[in-house]
Structure formats: structure tokens, C-alpha cells
């Protein structure tokens, strides 16, 4: 199922409670949007999780659904609450309580891309911001909510894997402490969005494949993990951040020579994660 807001790919037969999602890999930059922006086409893509949708496109082969964004993150950020409107960008929005994401320009309609580069010269109208939410944010989240509900109904649980990529430099601070550079960051909002058992199994899948993994630092998850993660109700949400240098050239925003090799390694991990959500993988209930 494909429309302007998202592409939803379902397996021929759903065999797992896992739902994969990529909210930041959208790359449908309209000509009108590019004309409005003061950035060139290269700079405006700097906050995009480029090719993450391609990396995870095998998920339906393992019985899981995959939903990917159509609109780019610079246009509307699906990993923000619809209420996170930026008064510095959008006319008619009142200043509310302090929200560090909005204050830094990274609200639901972003004011900046990576490195704080401003997207626009002036402000947007509130009507335009609401139109973006109605056309892209609401349909994406309606579809994601429905996939999670169906998984929960079928399997008694739902596991959302929220797929992202991070700049290589994001982990420089960790390296300066003398620790090995993490290649993958798992975010569960410090245990609030998923059970420890679930995150342990996902971490084990990456570690088994040879990746260095850390949790919640510096990425613990944002709106999506907070909104969909309710472990007490068997609704789990885990954010995965993957170092972009593993598969792409960050300067040119193009896959590099190791892309296919990395994707094959990731495919085995996706298969392992899908297996976590199969009924036969669940531990036996206590007598």
C-alpha cells in the first residue's frame, strides 16, 4: 500500500508480532518545498535517515510488516508529537512550556536540519503547518497504530522496531572516554518503552552479528517510542540507531561500496528480531 504519506508492505502471511518502521527515510522533496527553502538539495537531506527503508525492506520476507515515510523529515517530522509546533517558525503559535526539541528548531515541522542550518528565510502559516500534519503525519500514525493493534490482537503483544540512522560523529564523545565506538544504539526510554527481556534479545541479535551496541545514550527514543511503548500492556517500542558510515558516504549521501555487504549482515539480524515475535519464541508460562 503506497500513498504520499507512507508505504506499507505486509508479508504474505503475518507470522510475528514485530512491526518495522522507518519514519525519517522519506525523500519525496517536492519542487515547491525546495523553492521555499534556502538550502540546496544536498544540505536539506542532511537530517534524512537516507536508505534506512532500503536496508529494512526485507522485513516482510520474515513475516513482519514494514511502514516507511513518504515525506522527508525536513518537511514534517513523524517522530514528534503533532503538538510540538515551533512558535519561532509558525505564525500564530503561542509559546508553551520549555521543550528542548522545539527550542532547537526540531519540532514536528522542523525549522532547521543537521548542524542547525535554517530551512526557511521567513515563517510559515499555521494553516500550512496543519495541512502537512493532516496530509502526512496523521495518515502515517493511523497506519502504524493499526499495524500495532493487529499484531497485538493476533499474538497478544506488539513489538515496534523504530529504525533510524545516526551520523558517525554522534558517538565521538563516547570514543573520547576510551570506550569502543558503538555502531548501534538501542533506545527504550530507559526501560519505559519496552521490557528488558525484549531489548536484551534485540541487543543479542546485533552483538551476535559482530556489532558494538549501547543503550539510550545519546539516543533514548523520542515521540514514537514514548507513544507506542507500553510494556505493561505488551506493547513494546525500541528505537534502533545505526551508524551511517557503515553503509553510506555521509558527504555525498550515497551508498558506498560496503552497502550490499552491510545489508546482508542486517538481514540476518532482521530475521532474528522477527523470530522474537513468533509465538514459539515466547517463554513458557510458569506452572
PDB file of N, CA, C and O in Angstrom, residues 4 61 78 92-93 99 115 140 142 159 177 187 204 236 256 266 278 282:
ATOM      1  N   UNK A   4       1.055   9.195  -0.585  1.00  0.00           N
ATOM      2  CA  UNK A   4       2.026  10.263  -0.354  1.00  0.00           C
ATOM      3  C   UNK A   4       2.624  10.197   1.048  1.00  0.00           C
ATOM      4  O   UNK A   4       3.779  10.570   1.260  1.00  0.00           O
ATOM      5  N   UNK A  61       9.726 -10.470   4.262  1.00  0.00           N
ATOM      6  CA  UNK A  61      10.123 -11.850   3.958  1.00  0.00           C
ATOM      7  C   UNK A  61      10.146 -12.719   5.206  1.00  0.00           C
ATOM      8  O   UNK A  61      10.084 -13.942   5.119  1.00  0.00           O
ATOM      9  N   UNK A  78       7.866  12.872  11.666  1.00  0.00           N
ATOM     10  CA  UNK A  78       6.894  11.904  12.181  1.00  0.00           C
ATOM     11  C   UNK A  78       7.276  11.385  13.564  1.00  0.00           C
ATOM     12  O   UNK A  78       6.464  10.724  14.216  1.00  0.00           O
ATOM     13  N   UNK A  92       1.260  32.462  14.613  1.00  0.00           N
ATOM     14  CA  UNK A  92       0.053  32.192  15.369  1.00  0.00           C
ATOM     15  C   UNK A  92       0.175  31.111  16.417  1.00  0.00           C
ATOM     16  O   UNK A  92      -0.810  30.756  17.068  1.00  0.00           O
ATOM     17  N   UNK A  93       1.383  30.552  16.606  1.00  0.00           N
ATOM     18  CA  UNK A  93       1.593  29.532  17.635  1.00  0.00           C
ATOM     19  C   UNK A  93       2.106  30.210  18.905  1.00  0.00           C
ATOM     20  O   UNK A  93       3.101  30.943  18.873  1.00  0.00           O
ATOM     21  N   UNK A  99      10.342  23.142  25.685  1.00  0.00           N
ATOM     22  CA  UNK A  99      10.529  21.860  25.017  1.00  0.00           C
ATOM     23  C   UNK A  99      11.852  21.952  24.267  1.00  0.00           C
ATOM     24  O   UNK A  99      11.971  22.711  23.304  1.00  0.00           O
ATOM     25  N   UNK A 115      23.108  20.220  12.059  1.00  0.00           N
ATOM     26  CA  UNK A 115      24.045  21.305  12.363  1.00  0.00           C
ATOM     27  C   UNK A 115      23.358  22.667  12.456  1.00  0.00           C
ATOM     28  O   UNK A 115      23.995  23.713  12.275  1.00  0.00           O
ATOM     29  N   UNK A 140       0.228   8.519   8.485  1.00  0.00           N
ATOM     30  CA  UNK A 140       1.316   7.621   8.883  1.00  0.00           C
ATOM     31  C   UNK A 140       1.021   6.997  10.236  1.00  0.00           C
ATOM     32  O   UNK A 140       1.122   5.779  10.418  1.00  0.00           O
ATOM     33  N   UNK A 142      -1.843   6.775  11.797  1.00  0.00           N
ATOM     34  CA  UNK A 142      -3.046   5.936  11.760  1.00  0.00           C
ATOM     35  C   UNK A 142      -2.695   4.539  11.257  1.00  0.00           C
ATOM     36  O   UNK A 142      -3.162   3.528  11.803  1.00  0.00           O
ATOM     37  N   UNK A 159       5.509  -5.559  18.922  1.00  0.00           N
ATOM     38  CA  UNK A 159       6.876  -5.077  19.097  1.00  0.00           C
ATOM     39  C   UNK A 159       7.200  -4.142  17.942  1.00  0.00           C
ATOM     40  O   UNK A 159       7.304  -4.580  16.792  1.00  0.00           O
ATOM     41  N   UNK A 177      36.015   8.916  25.722  1.00  0.00           N
ATOM     42  CA  UNK A 177      36.113   8.327  27.064  1.00  0.00           C
ATOM     43  C   UNK A 177      36.987   7.077  27.070  1.00  0.00           C
ATOM     44  O   UNK A 177      37.236   6.502  28.127  1.00  0.00           O
ATOM     45  N   UNK A 187      17.288   2.381  21.817  1.00  0.00           N
ATOM     46  CA  UNK A 187      16.603   3.301  22.721  1.00  0.00           C
ATOM     47  C   UNK A 187      15.276   2.733  23.183  1.00  0.00           C
ATOM     48  O   UNK A 187      14.419   2.404  22.359  1.00  0.00           O
ATOM     49  N   UNK A 204      21.207  -8.795  21.656  1.00  0.00           N
ATOM     50  CA  UNK A 204      21.942 -10.037  21.380  1.00  0.00           C
ATOM     51  C   UNK A 204      22.024 -10.321  19.884  1.00  0.00           C
ATOM     52  O   UNK A 204      23.045 -10.824  19.398  1.00  0.00           O
ATOM     53  N   UNK A 236       5.501  -3.000  22.970  1.00  0.00           N
ATOM     54  CA  UNK A 236       6.905  -2.633  23.148  1.00  0.00           C
ATOM     55  C   UNK A 236       7.380  -1.795  21.961  1.00  0.00           C
ATOM     56  O   UNK A 236       7.014  -2.071  20.813  1.00  0.00           O
ATOM     57  N   UNK A 256      27.824   3.478  -0.121  1.00  0.00           N
ATOM     58  CA  UNK A 256      29.201   3.229  -0.532  1.00  0.00           C
ATOM     59  C   UNK A 256      29.401   1.755  -0.872  1.00  0.00           C
ATOM     60  O   UNK A 256      28.434   0.969  -0.932  1.00  0.00           O
ATOM     61  N   UNK A 266      22.697  -7.206   8.030  1.00  0.00           N
ATOM     62  CA  UNK A 266      21.496  -6.726   8.700  1.00  0.00           C
ATOM     63  C   UNK A 266      20.313  -7.657   8.469  1.00  0.00           C
ATOM     64  O   UNK A 266      19.460  -7.826   9.347  1.00  0.00           O
ATOM     65  N   UNK A 278       7.609 -14.400  17.337  1.00  0.00           N
ATOM     66  CA  UNK A 278       6.820 -15.574  16.960  1.00  0.00           C
ATOM     67  C   UNK A 278       6.369 -16.305  18.214  1.00  0.00           C
ATOM     68  O   UNK A 278       7.097 -16.396  19.198  1.00  0.00           O
ATOM     69  N   UNK A 282       8.215 -17.456  22.549  1.00  0.00           N
ATOM     70  CA  UNK A 282       7.873 -16.946  23.858  1.00  0.00           C
ATOM     71  C   UNK A 282       8.184 -17.972  24.942  1.00  0.00           C
ATOM     72  O   UNK A 282       7.960 -19.173  24.759  1.00  0.00           O
TER      73      UNK A 282
END
